[in-house]
Structures are given as C-alpha cells and as structure tokens.
Amino acid sequence: MSIADFNPRCAMFSAGIPESQTFFSPSFPANYPNNTECVKIIEAPPGHYLELDFRDKFRLEPSEDCKFDYLEIRDGANGYDPLIGTYCGFAYPPKISSVGRFLWLKFKSDGNTEYSGFTAVYKFLRMTGKQIPEAHCEIKMSGIQGYVNRSDADPASVNRTIEYKVPLECMWTIRVKVGWKIQLNFQKFDLKVPNDCDSNYVDIYPENTDMPSQINNFCGSIADTVQSPENVLRVRFFAKPEAINSSFTAIYTAYREKPKGEPVGCEEDEYDCEDATCISDELRCNGVNNCRFRSDEDPAKCQPKETVLSEHMIIILIVFFFILTGMCFAFLFNCLRKLIRDHRIIQEHMRRSREARMNEEDSKIPTVFSKRSDCFVPSDESIVSNFKSSEVETRDSQVQTRESLFETGLPGPREVQQNWFTTFGRGPPSEEDSSASVRATSIETTKSAPDVILTRH
C-alpha cells in the first residue's frame, strides 16, 4: 500500500486527472508542501508501453545529486525496479519511455524551500515486434509460522526465464496480525553465483518496496536473521538466467514485543522467549528454533509429559492388565467354589443334625402298648386247669368281632376278667356256659381268628 493512500496532499500527484492522462506536483497549482512523500504507479493496457512528458514548467529545489527535493522514476511497478532517473532543479527531464507496461514515480520534499512544481502527461503506445509474456511470481503468506522456499517460485515464471533469457523475479509477502512483527531466519542460503550482486540476490523490504525502505540485501554465501519493523515483510528474489538454480530456505516466526518499562509478561497462550519478546505457545518444543536465542527448544523445557507413554510402556501395561485380570478371575472362581463347597457342608451338617434330633425324639416316645394297662395272658396250663368242664365251649349264632376277642370268662382279678377274651365274643360267663365243657384254646388260635365268625351246631 503506497504512502499516497494516507496523505491527502498527494491527490494531485497520485490520482491526477485520468481522463486527460495528466498529473501534477502535490498541492498544484500552489507550491508543493514541505516534508511530503508521494508515490504513483502508471499502468498501460496489455500490449502497450508508456511515454511520459513534462509540460508547462518544472521547478523543484535544486541540489547536488537531488538530495533535498526530487522526482524519482523507475521502469516497472515497484520501487526496486531499474532506475530511469532522479530529477530536480529547473531543467525539464527528457521524454521517458518504459520497457514494459509500468512506470513507478516518487515525489519527495524536505522541510525547507518549496517551489511551484511541475505538470506531466503520459500516453499509451502499442508495442511492436515479439512480445515477452508477463510474469506474476507473487506468493502471499500469513500465520504464526511458515517457510519461504526458492522451490515455491511460479513454474511459469521459471520457464519464462529459461525460454526468453530474462531475469526471474519473485516476491513473497508475509503478513501477520497488527501489533506483531516478523522474524526471518535463513536455514539454507546457496546462490548459484555468490558475491555477484548483479546476477542473483535476495532483498528484504517492509511494506514499502522503495530503495530507501530496503532492510537487507543478501548476495553472498550467508544471510543473517531479519526482523521486520511492522507486521508486513517482503522477500524479493532476483536471478538472471545463469543463476536461476540458486536455492534458499527461510522460516518466519510471528512475535510480539513486550511493552518497554512495563512489568507485563506474555499472555496465557504465548511463550516467553526471555528476550523481551513473546511467541505463540504452539511453537514451543516444535523442533524449530522460533525464539532468537532458541529458548523455546531448550531440552530441559521440552521433556516429554508424564502422560505421554512409549510403545514399550503401553505393551507392558497391556500384559499387566491381562495378568491382573486372570488373577482376579482365578480368585473369584476359587471363592465361588469354596462358597459352594461350604454350603454343601453346612447342608450336610444340618441334615445330620436334623436326623439325630429326630432319632433322639423317637427314643423318648414309648411304644403303643406301653401306655395301656397290663394285659394278663394265662399260660396254656392255667387255662386248661381253670376250665370246669372238659367240653369244648361252642356258641351258636353269635357274631365274633375284634372287640369280642378281649372278653374273658376266666377267674382272676377284676381287671383281668374285664380283659378276658374268647373266640366267641365277650361278656361275663353264664351258669350255663360255666357248666359246659370248655374248648381248648390257645394264643395262636386267637391271633389268627377272623374279624367275623359264624358258627352253627
């Protein structure tokens, strides 16, 4: 961006009157102001070149080598293009013709004497003969870090240089956020024709590309580190056909200067380079020296974090995990098996205890006949001797039941007589019965007696 864009006093010079293709010195028709710097670029249509002529007057402060007030004209669109001439005093400059489609002009005045200035007109003329294709080798870059490589040059521009035997020119424009600056560090610098500053070189500029603004010019075998004054840095590479194989690589870093005289450190997302500058914390320990004194790559500050594990550690942890898992599984299996075994043992003990308790209770319970009164069962001899008659006792038409079995007609105690039984029923013996002969009986016959016995004489 030219200085004219910021200085309204440059309007008559930088803009002029496009319809009549005329421009004037600043503040025309009045005298030009002091301490003024204006830039103008004239561009002709494709296939045309420019012709510039001065009319009416030309009055600038005269000085040796035009070091006070002057008009500088270059053949091209930039302040580093070939110089056509620097003019001052009262003599008209000669009619000027461009080689290409552009002319670059700069007016500058000091702080002393002012004059009436000049009037200039220009016109576009068609080129004749064989025309060389135009080259546009411009690379724009931004961000906190990046690389400037000769290999990034536009292939079409390189082929143009080889085919038409014209110089190769490429411009890298680096732009970072406002308030930050740029540090350019060359990692490789190998010019094909070193120390020949006409055949190949690298120029460093700020945003303005005029020669007084030039920061550095490298045409030897070494290129130093460069720091920009503002947030824009331009890198220009020039090489004639014989030096087109030159190569270089540079890395740029965006940095911020700490305010002087204020105890203000770097922000949370910044890294302190310990040289009154801050860089983005993303650039710390990235394998590139971004700080001026390389503090961002200090091995003591770039130890791997504890959370970062090596492959061997990961394998060891995996093996340990499987071993621990197997041990836990075996422990749980053994516990479960022991619980099942203990449960069975407890069940068996309970069963045995229950059986022992039942056996003990059964031993305490008397038999069925133990609770009854004593039953007198006479022997065979006593039964026969007590019968008064030897006749067998028979009864007609009587029903024999189980209860009649316990009737008795035998002499003896009352309780025995009540429990006496015969084969033919119960009840006390009658006189008739007592005089009859008694049938011999036995315990065996009574045990086998049926529930009902019908008898008939």
Short mmCIF file of C-alpha atoms in Angstrom, two decimals:
data_model
loop_
_atom_site.label_atom_id
_atom_site.label_comp_id
_atom_site.label_asym_id
_atom_site.label_seq_id
_atom_site.Cartn_x
_atom_site.Cartn_y
_atom_site.Cartn_z
CA MET A 1 0.00 0.00 0.00
CA SER A 2 1.50 3.32 -1.06
CA ILE A 3 2.10 6.30 1.15
CA ALA A 4 -0.24 8.35 -1.03
CA ASP A 5 -3.19 6.44 0.35
CA PHE A 6 -2.53 8.02 3.74
CA ASN A 7 -1.63 11.57 2.63
CA PRO A 8 -4.40 13.72 1.11
CA ARG A 9 -1.84 16.26 -0.06
CA CYS A 10 -0.74 13.68 -2.66
CA ALA A 11 -4.07 13.65 -4.51
CA MET A 12 -2.97 15.81 -7.49
CA PHE A 13 0.14 13.66 -7.87
CA SER A 14 -1.11 10.14 -7.18
CA ALA A 15 -4.52 10.44 -8.84
CA GLY A 16 -4.22 13.44 -11.15
CA ILE A 17 -6.75 13.66 -13.98
CA PRO A 18 -7.11 10.20 -15.53
CA GLU A 19 -9.38 11.44 -18.35
CA SER A 20 -6.63 13.69 -19.76
CA GLN A 21 -3.84 11.38 -18.56
CA THR A 22 -2.33 14.26 -16.65
CA PHE A 23 -0.89 14.61 -13.15
CA PHE A 24 0.80 17.36 -11.17
CA SER A 25 3.08 18.02 -8.25
CA PRO A 26 1.35 17.88 -4.82
CA SER A 27 -0.97 20.83 -3.99
CA PHE A 28 -0.84 22.11 -7.57
CA PRO A 29 -1.30 24.96 -8.65
CA ALA A 30 0.11 26.12 -5.32
CA ASN A 31 3.65 25.36 -4.30
CA TYR A 32 4.21 21.81 -3.18
CA PRO A 33 4.30 21.34 0.60
CA ASN A 34 7.42 20.50 2.55
CA ASN A 35 8.09 17.13 4.24
CA THR A 36 5.93 15.34 1.71
CA GLU A 37 6.39 11.94 0.12
CA CYS A 38 4.04 10.62 -2.59
CA VAL A 39 4.11 7.54 -4.82
CA LYS A 40 2.40 6.96 -8.17
CA ILE A 41 2.21 3.89 -10.42
CA ILE A 42 1.16 4.29 -14.05
CA GLU A 43 -0.10 1.15 -15.80
CA ALA A 44 -0.63 0.77 -19.53
CA PRO A 45 -3.02 -1.76 -21.12
CA PRO A 46 -1.58 -5.15 -22.13
CA GLY A 47 0.48 -4.92 -25.32
CA HIS A 48 1.31 -1.24 -24.71
CA TYR A 49 4.09 0.75 -23.17
CA LEU A 50 4.21 4.24 -21.64
CA GLU A 51 5.58 7.55 -22.81
CA LEU A 52 5.92 10.34 -20.22
CA ASP A 53 6.47 14.02 -21.00
CA PHE A 54 6.66 17.19 -18.81
CA ARG A 55 4.83 20.35 -19.88
CA ASP A 56 4.47 24.00 -18.89
CA LYS A 57 7.03 24.04 -16.11
CA PHE A 58 9.35 22.01 -13.95
CA ARG A 59 10.58 23.73 -10.78
CA LEU A 60 11.99 21.73 -7.84
CA GLU A 61 14.56 22.78 -5.27
CA PRO A 62 17.94 22.35 -6.91
CA SER A 63 20.62 20.40 -5.04
CA GLU A 64 23.63 18.25 -5.69
CA ASP A 65 22.51 14.70 -6.52
CA CYS A 66 18.95 15.88 -5.84
CA LYS A 67 19.22 15.07 -2.12
CA PHE A 68 16.59 17.60 -0.96
CA ASP A 69 13.52 17.74 -3.23
CA TYR A 70 13.32 15.34 -6.18
CA LEU A 71 11.24 13.23 -8.56
CA GLU A 72 12.34 9.59 -8.91
CA ILE A 73 11.22 7.46 -11.89
CA ARG A 74 11.72 3.69 -12.30
CA ASP A 75 10.96 1.34 -15.16
CA GLY A 76 8.48 -1.05 -13.54
CA ALA A 77 5.76 -1.27 -10.95
CA ASN A 78 7.97 -1.32 -7.84
CA GLY A 79 10.41 0.94 -6.09
CA TYR A 80 13.22 -1.56 -6.64
CA ASP A 81 12.84 -1.74 -10.42
CA PRO A 82 15.57 -0.30 -12.66
CA LEU A 83 16.09 3.37 -12.08
CA ILE A 84 15.40 5.64 -15.05
CA GLY A 85 16.43 8.87 -13.33
CA THR A 86 16.15 11.23 -10.38
CA TYR A 87 15.28 14.83 -11.31
CA CYS A 88 15.31 18.22 -9.57
CA GLY A 89 16.08 21.87 -10.31
CA PHE A 90 14.55 23.86 -13.21
CA ALA A 91 15.51 21.75 -16.23
CA TYR A 92 12.87 19.63 -17.91
CA PRO A 93 13.51 15.92 -17.75
CA PRO A 94 13.74 14.18 -21.13
CA LYS A 95 10.79 12.33 -22.64
CA ILE A 96 10.67 8.97 -20.90
CA SER A 97 9.56 5.63 -22.41
CA SER A 98 9.01 2.44 -20.43
CA VAL A 99 10.16 -1.03 -21.40
CA GLY A 100 7.07 -2.69 -20.01
CA ARG A 101 3.59 -1.61 -19.05
CA PHE A 102 4.51 0.21 -15.82
CA LEU A 103 6.25 3.29 -14.52
CA TRP A 104 6.91 3.92 -10.83
CA LEU A 105 7.27 7.54 -9.65
CA LYS A 106 8.01 9.07 -6.25
CA PHE A 107 7.97 12.72 -5.25
CA LYS A 108 9.77 13.79 -2.06
CA SER A 109 10.35 17.19 -0.45
CA ASP A 110 12.33 18.19 2.62
CA GLY A 111 11.42 20.73 5.29
CA ASN A 112 12.96 23.86 3.82
CA THR A 113 12.20 25.52 0.48
CA GLU A 114 9.07 24.90 -1.62
CA TYR A 115 8.63 25.56 -5.35
CA SER A 116 5.76 25.58 -7.86
CA GLY A 117 6.40 22.03 -9.05
CA PHE A 118 5.54 20.53 -12.45
CA THR A 119 2.90 19.24 -14.88
CA ALA A 120 3.26 15.88 -16.65
CA VAL A 121 1.30 13.99 -19.27
CA TYR A 122 1.54 10.38 -20.40
CA LYS A 123 0.18 8.23 -23.20
CA PHE A 124 -0.01 4.56 -24.12
CA LEU A 125 1.78 3.30 -27.22
CA ARG A 126 1.41 -0.13 -28.79
CA MET A 127 4.41 -2.42 -28.60
CA THR A 128 6.00 -3.67 -31.80
CA GLY A 129 7.98 -6.83 -32.51
CA LYS A 130 7.95 -10.05 -30.49
CA GLN A 131 6.40 -9.65 -27.06
CA ILE A 132 7.61 -11.50 -23.98
CA PRO A 133 4.84 -12.96 -21.78
CA GLU A 134 4.32 -11.21 -18.50
CA ALA A 135 5.35 -12.92 -15.25
CA HIS A 136 3.48 -12.77 -11.94
CA CYS A 137 5.57 -14.57 -9.36
CA GLU A 138 3.95 -13.36 -6.17
CA ILE A 139 3.37 -15.52 -3.08
CA LYS A 140 1.29 -14.28 -0.14
CA MET A 141 1.73 -15.86 3.29
CA SER A 142 0.29 -15.43 6.79
CA GLY A 143 0.11 -17.20 10.13
CA ILE A 144 2.36 -17.60 13.16
CA GLN A 145 4.99 -19.61 11.26
CA GLY A 146 5.87 -20.51 7.68
CA TYR A 147 8.60 -21.30 5.17
CA VAL A 148 9.97 -19.26 2.28
CA ASN A 149 11.49 -21.59 -0.33
CA ARG A 150 13.02 -20.90 -3.72
CA SER A 151 11.23 -24.06 -4.90
CA ASP A 152 7.88 -22.29 -4.40
CA ALA A 153 8.57 -19.93 -7.29
CA ASP A 154 5.95 -19.91 -10.04
CA PRO A 155 6.91 -22.59 -12.61
CA ALA A 156 5.60 -20.40 -15.44
CA SER A 157 7.95 -17.61 -14.40
CA VAL A 158 10.88 -20.03 -14.23
CA ASN A 159 10.10 -21.36 -17.73
CA ARG A 160 9.79 -17.78 -19.00
CA THR A 161 13.29 -17.03 -17.73
CA ILE A 162 14.71 -20.15 -19.37
CA GLU A 163 12.94 -19.63 -22.71
CA TYR A 164 13.29 -15.87 -23.18
CA LYS A 165 16.53 -15.36 -21.28
CA VAL A 166 15.04 -12.74 -18.99
CA PRO A 167 15.65 -12.43 -15.21
CA LEU A 168 13.48 -14.26 -12.72
CA GLU A 169 11.81 -12.12 -10.09
CA CYS A 170 9.63 -13.48 -7.26
CA MET A 171 8.13 -11.69 -4.27
CA TRP A 172 6.99 -13.32 -1.01
CA THR A 173 4.71 -11.07 1.06
CA ILE A 174 4.34 -12.14 4.70
CA ARG A 175 1.59 -10.52 6.74
CA VAL A 176 0.80 -11.20 10.44
CA LYS A 177 -1.75 -9.65 12.78
CA VAL A 178 -1.43 -5.98 13.63
CA GLY A 179 0.82 -5.24 16.59
CA TRP A 180 3.06 -8.24 15.90
CA LYS A 181 6.32 -8.40 13.98
CA ILE A 182 8.13 -10.96 11.84
CA GLN A 183 11.45 -12.70 12.36
CA LEU A 184 13.01 -14.32 9.28
CA ASN A 185 15.71 -16.92 9.85
CA PHE A 186 17.53 -18.45 6.86
CA GLN A 187 18.22 -22.14 7.32
CA LYS A 188 19.79 -22.55 3.87
CA PHE A 189 21.27 -19.94 1.54
CA ASP A 190 23.01 -21.16 -1.61
CA LEU A 191 23.22 -18.73 -4.52
CA LYS A 192 24.40 -20.10 -7.82
CA VAL A 193 26.76 -17.17 -8.34
CA PRO A 194 27.69 -15.99 -4.85
CA ASN A 195 29.08 -12.48 -4.33
CA ASP A 196 27.77 -11.38 -7.72
CA CYS A 197 25.10 -8.90 -6.66
CA ASP A 198 24.06 -8.19 -10.26
CA SER A 199 23.34 -11.84 -11.15
CA ASN A 200 21.49 -13.10 -8.06
CA TYR A 201 20.41 -11.71 -4.69
CA VAL A 202 17.67 -11.63 -2.06
CA ASP A 203 16.22 -8.29 -0.92
CA ILE A 204 14.20 -7.75 2.25
CA TYR A 205 11.61 -4.94 2.42
CA PRO A 206 8.87 -3.77 4.73
CA GLU A 207 5.51 -2.95 3.21
CA ASN A 208 7.02 -0.20 1.04
CA THR A 209 9.36 -1.53 -1.60
CA ASP A 210 11.33 1.59 -2.46
CA MET A 211 15.08 1.51 -2.10
CA PRO A 212 15.30 3.75 0.99
CA SER A 213 12.97 1.33 2.80
CA GLN A 214 15.11 -1.69 1.98
CA ILE A 215 16.04 -3.64 5.14
CA ASN A 216 18.71 -6.02 3.79
CA ASN A 217 20.32 -7.21 0.59
CA PHE A 218 21.95 -10.69 0.56
CA CYS A 219 24.10 -11.69 -2.40
CA GLY A 220 26.92 -13.63 -0.75
CA SER A 221 27.05 -17.05 0.88
CA ILE A 222 25.42 -16.14 4.22
CA ALA A 223 22.11 -14.50 5.09
CA ASP A 224 21.52 -13.12 8.57
CA THR A 225 18.35 -13.19 10.65
CA VAL A 226 15.96 -10.35 9.79
CA GLN A 227 13.27 -8.66 11.91
CA SER A 228 10.53 -6.54 10.40
CA PRO A 229 9.69 -3.06 11.71
CA GLU A 230 5.95 -3.71 11.38
CA ASN A 231 3.58 -6.59 10.63
CA VAL A 232 4.49 -6.90 6.92
CA LEU A 233 7.69 -8.27 5.44
CA ARG A 234 8.55 -8.72 1.76
CA VAL A 235 11.22 -11.09 0.40
CA ARG A 236 12.33 -10.48 -3.20
CA PHE A 237 14.44 -12.98 -5.15
CA PHE A 238 16.22 -11.91 -8.33
CA ALA A 239 18.24 -14.18 -10.60
CA LYS A 240 19.48 -13.90 -14.14
CA PRO A 241 19.21 -16.97 -16.37
CA GLU A 242 22.70 -18.16 -15.45
CA ALA A 243 21.82 -18.07 -11.73
CA ILE A 244 18.33 -19.49 -11.90
CA ASN A 245 19.36 -22.65 -9.98
CA SER A 246 20.04 -20.69 -6.80
CA SER A 247 18.27 -22.02 -3.73
CA PHE A 248 17.40 -20.87 -0.22
CA THR A 249 15.06 -21.76 2.64
CA ALA A 250 13.95 -19.42 5.39
CA ILE A 251 11.49 -19.82 8.23
CA TYR A 252 9.49 -16.87 9.53
CA THR A 253 8.00 -16.52 13.02
CA ALA A 254 5.41 -14.04 14.22
CA TYR A 255 6.37 -12.47 17.55
CA ARG A 256 5.22 -9.71 19.87
CA GLU A 257 7.45 -7.30 21.72
CA LYS A 258 6.74 -6.68 25.41
CA PRO A 259 5.94 -3.05 26.26
CA LYS A 260 9.09 -1.32 27.44
CA GLY A 261 9.16 -0.14 31.02
CA GLU A 262 6.04 -2.11 31.96
CA PRO A 263 6.05 -5.32 34.02
CA VAL A 264 3.76 -7.04 31.55
CA GLY A 265 4.51 -10.62 30.68
CA CYS A 266 3.30 -12.83 27.89
CA GLU A 267 -0.31 -13.95 27.62
CA GLU A 268 -1.53 -17.41 28.65
CA ASP A 269 -1.44 -18.63 25.05
CA GLU A 270 2.05 -17.23 24.46
CA TYR A 271 5.57 -18.37 25.26
CA ASP A 272 8.14 -16.02 26.79
CA CYS A 273 11.37 -16.14 24.77
CA GLU A 274 13.18 -14.43 27.66
CA ASP A 275 14.41 -11.70 25.30
CA ALA A 276 11.52 -9.22 25.76
CA THR A 277 9.50 -10.99 23.06
CA CYS A 278 6.61 -13.47 23.04
CA ILE A 279 5.64 -16.09 20.50
CA SER A 280 2.64 -18.35 20.22
CA ASP A 281 2.72 -21.18 22.74
CA GLU A 282 2.01 -23.57 19.85
CA LEU A 283 5.57 -23.03 18.66
CA ARG A 284 7.17 -24.23 21.89
CA CYS A 285 9.10 -27.50 21.54
CA ASN A 286 8.04 -27.99 17.91
CA GLY A 287 11.51 -28.86 16.66
CA VAL A 288 12.11 -25.38 15.18
CA ASN A 289 14.08 -22.55 16.76
CA ASN A 290 11.49 -19.78 16.80
CA CYS A 291 12.99 -17.69 19.62
CA ARG A 292 16.02 -15.57 18.90
CA PHE A 293 18.12 -17.40 21.49
CA ARG A 294 16.45 -20.80 20.93
CA SER A 295 14.98 -20.96 24.40
CA ASP A 296 11.77 -22.47 23.04
CA GLU A 297 13.69 -25.66 22.19
CA ASP A 298 15.58 -25.99 25.47
CA PRO A 299 15.78 -29.75 26.25
CA ALA A 300 15.10 -29.05 29.92
CA LYS A 301 11.79 -27.41 28.96
CA CYS A 302 10.85 -29.94 26.32
CA GLN A 303 10.83 -33.13 28.38
CA PRO A 304 8.01 -35.45 27.37
CA LYS A 305 4.99 -35.15 29.60
CA GLU A 306 4.28 -37.93 32.04
CA THR A 307 1.05 -38.69 30.28
CA VAL A 308 2.92 -39.49 27.08
CA LEU A 309 3.83 -43.18 27.18
CA SER A 310 6.24 -45.07 24.98
CA GLU A 311 5.20 -48.10 22.98
CA HIS A 312 7.07 -50.41 25.37
CA MET A 313 5.26 -48.95 28.34
CA ILE A 314 1.92 -49.45 26.61
CA ILE A 315 2.77 -53.11 25.88
CA ILE A 316 3.85 -53.66 29.50
CA LEU A 317 0.61 -52.14 30.76
CA ILE A 318 -1.45 -54.34 28.44
CA VAL A 319 0.36 -57.51 29.62
CA PHE A 320 -0.01 -56.45 33.25
CA PHE A 321 -3.72 -55.83 32.68
CA PHE A 322 -4.27 -59.33 31.31
CA ILE A 323 -2.27 -60.91 34.16
CA LEU A 324 -4.23 -58.93 36.74
CA THR A 325 -7.48 -59.87 35.04
CA GLY A 326 -6.54 -63.56 35.09
CA MET A 327 -5.60 -63.40 38.76
CA CYS A 328 -8.88 -61.70 39.62
CA PHE A 329 -10.82 -64.29 37.65
CA ALA A 330 -9.00 -67.16 39.38
CA PHE A 331 -9.58 -65.57 42.78
CA LEU A 332 -13.30 -65.12 42.11
CA PHE A 333 -13.57 -68.68 40.79
CA ASN A 334 -11.89 -70.12 43.88
CA CYS A 335 -14.07 -68.02 46.16
CA LEU A 336 -17.21 -69.17 44.37
CA ARG A 337 -16.13 -72.80 44.50
CA LYS A 338 -15.34 -72.54 48.23
CA LEU A 339 -18.73 -70.94 48.88
CA ILE A 340 -20.49 -73.78 47.08
CA ARG A 341 -18.46 -76.38 48.99
CA ASP A 342 -19.11 -74.68 52.33
CA HIS A 343 -22.80 -74.51 51.51
CA ARG A 344 -22.91 -78.24 50.83
CA ILE A 345 -21.06 -78.98 54.07
CA ILE A 346 -23.47 -76.80 56.01
CA GLN A 347 -26.44 -78.51 54.37
CA GLU A 348 -24.99 -81.93 55.24
CA HIS A 349 -24.41 -80.91 58.85
CA MET A 350 -27.93 -79.58 59.09
CA ARG A 351 -29.31 -82.82 57.64
CA ARG A 352 -27.33 -84.95 60.07
CA SER A 353 -28.31 -82.76 62.98
CA ARG A 354 -31.95 -82.97 61.97
CA GLU A 355 -31.76 -86.77 61.74
CA ALA A 356 -30.02 -87.03 65.12
CA ARG A 357 -32.67 -84.83 66.69
CA MET A 358 -35.44 -86.96 65.20
CA ASN A 359 -33.81 -90.17 66.44
CA GLU A 360 -33.49 -88.69 69.89
CA GLU A 361 -37.16 -87.72 69.92
CA ASP A 362 -38.17 -91.18 68.71
CA SER A 363 -36.24 -92.80 71.55
CA LYS A 364 -38.19 -90.71 74.07
CA ILE A 365 -41.63 -91.72 72.65
CA PRO A 366 -42.95 -95.09 74.31
CA THR A 367 -44.39 -97.89 72.25
CA VAL A 368 -48.16 -98.18 71.62
CA PHE A 369 -48.72 -100.82 74.31
CA SER A 370 -46.60 -99.15 76.90
CA LYS A 371 -49.41 -96.73 77.71
CA ARG A 372 -52.06 -99.45 78.06
CA SER A 373 -52.85 -101.42 81.23
CA ASP A 374 -51.07 -104.70 81.67
CA CYS A 375 -52.65 -107.50 79.71
CA PHE A 376 -52.83 -110.83 81.54
CA VAL A 377 -52.27 -113.70 79.19
CA PRO A 378 -52.54 -117.02 81.02
CA SER A 379 -50.38 -119.88 80.10
CA ASP A 380 -51.74 -122.98 78.47
CA GLU A 381 -51.72 -124.98 81.68
CA SER A 382 -53.60 -122.39 83.70
CA ILE A 383 -56.24 -122.08 81.06
CA VAL A 384 -56.87 -125.82 80.96
CA SER A 385 -56.86 -126.21 84.75
CA ASN A 386 -59.44 -123.48 85.24
CA PHE A 387 -61.99 -124.96 82.99
CA LYS A 388 -64.67 -126.79 84.99
CA SER A 389 -65.62 -128.92 82.12
CA SER A 390 -63.59 -130.60 79.55
CA GLU A 391 -66.16 -129.97 76.92
CA VAL A 392 -65.39 -127.64 74.22
CA GLU A 393 -67.31 -124.42 74.50
CA THR A 394 -69.28 -123.60 71.46
CA ARG A 395 -71.78 -120.92 70.82
CA ASP A 396 -74.44 -120.86 68.20
CA SER A 397 -75.41 -117.93 66.08
CA GLN A 398 -73.08 -115.44 67.61
CA VAL A 399 -71.04 -112.88 65.82
CA GLN A 400 -67.40 -112.76 66.59
CA THR A 401 -65.76 -109.33 66.33
CA ARG A 402 -62.36 -107.90 67.21
CA GLU A 403 -63.81 -106.39 70.39
CA SER A 404 -65.17 -109.81 71.50
CA LEU A 405 -61.72 -111.16 71.44
CA PHE A 406 -60.95 -109.29 74.63
CA GLU A 407 -63.91 -110.66 76.62
CA THR A 408 -62.92 -113.02 79.33
CA GLY A 409 -64.72 -115.57 81.46
CA LEU A 410 -61.77 -116.68 83.35
CA PRO A 411 -61.44 -116.31 87.05
CA GLY A 412 -58.93 -113.82 88.24
CA PRO A 413 -58.65 -110.20 89.17
CA ARG A 414 -61.31 -107.81 88.02
CA GLU A 415 -59.10 -106.08 85.58
CA VAL A 416 -58.14 -109.41 84.15
CA GLN A 417 -61.75 -110.54 83.87
CA GLN A 418 -62.65 -107.36 82.05
CA ASN A 419 -59.91 -108.01 79.52
CA TRP A 420 -60.65 -111.71 79.18
CA PHE A 421 -61.48 -112.73 75.66
CA THR A 422 -62.71 -115.83 73.95
CA THR A 423 -63.11 -116.95 70.47
CA PHE A 424 -66.86 -116.38 70.55
CA GLY A 425 -67.31 -112.90 71.87
CA ARG A 426 -67.09 -111.04 75.15
CA GLY A 427 -69.13 -110.80 78.30
CA PRO A 428 -69.25 -112.49 81.66
CA PRO A 429 -69.75 -116.29 81.56
CA SER A 430 -73.21 -117.54 82.35
CA GLU A 431 -74.06 -120.52 84.53
CA GLU A 432 -74.98 -122.42 81.50
CA ASP A 433 -71.74 -121.63 79.99
CA SER A 434 -69.80 -122.49 83.05
CA SER A 435 -71.25 -125.98 83.24
CA ALA A 436 -70.42 -126.66 79.61
CA SER A 437 -67.21 -128.16 78.69
CA VAL A 438 -64.65 -125.58 77.57
CA ARG A 439 -62.91 -125.88 74.24
CA ALA A 440 -59.28 -125.77 74.43
CA THR A 441 -57.89 -122.54 73.05
CA SER A 442 -54.52 -121.12 72.53
CA ILE A 443 -52.94 -117.88 71.80
CA GLU A 444 -52.16 -119.00 68.31
CA THR A 445 -55.81 -119.68 67.56
CA THR A 446 -56.90 -116.31 68.85
CA LYS A 447 -54.28 -114.42 66.92
CA SER A 448 -55.49 -116.00 63.69
CA ALA A 449 -59.21 -115.54 64.35
CA PRO A 450 -61.08 -113.75 61.58
CA ASP A 451 -62.96 -110.49 62.12
CA VAL A 452 -66.39 -112.31 61.82
CA ILE A 453 -67.02 -115.98 62.54
CA LEU A 454 -70.46 -117.58 62.04
CA THR A 455 -71.00 -120.90 63.86
CA ARG A 456 -73.90 -123.34 63.83
CA HIS A 457 -74.48 -126.57 65.76
#
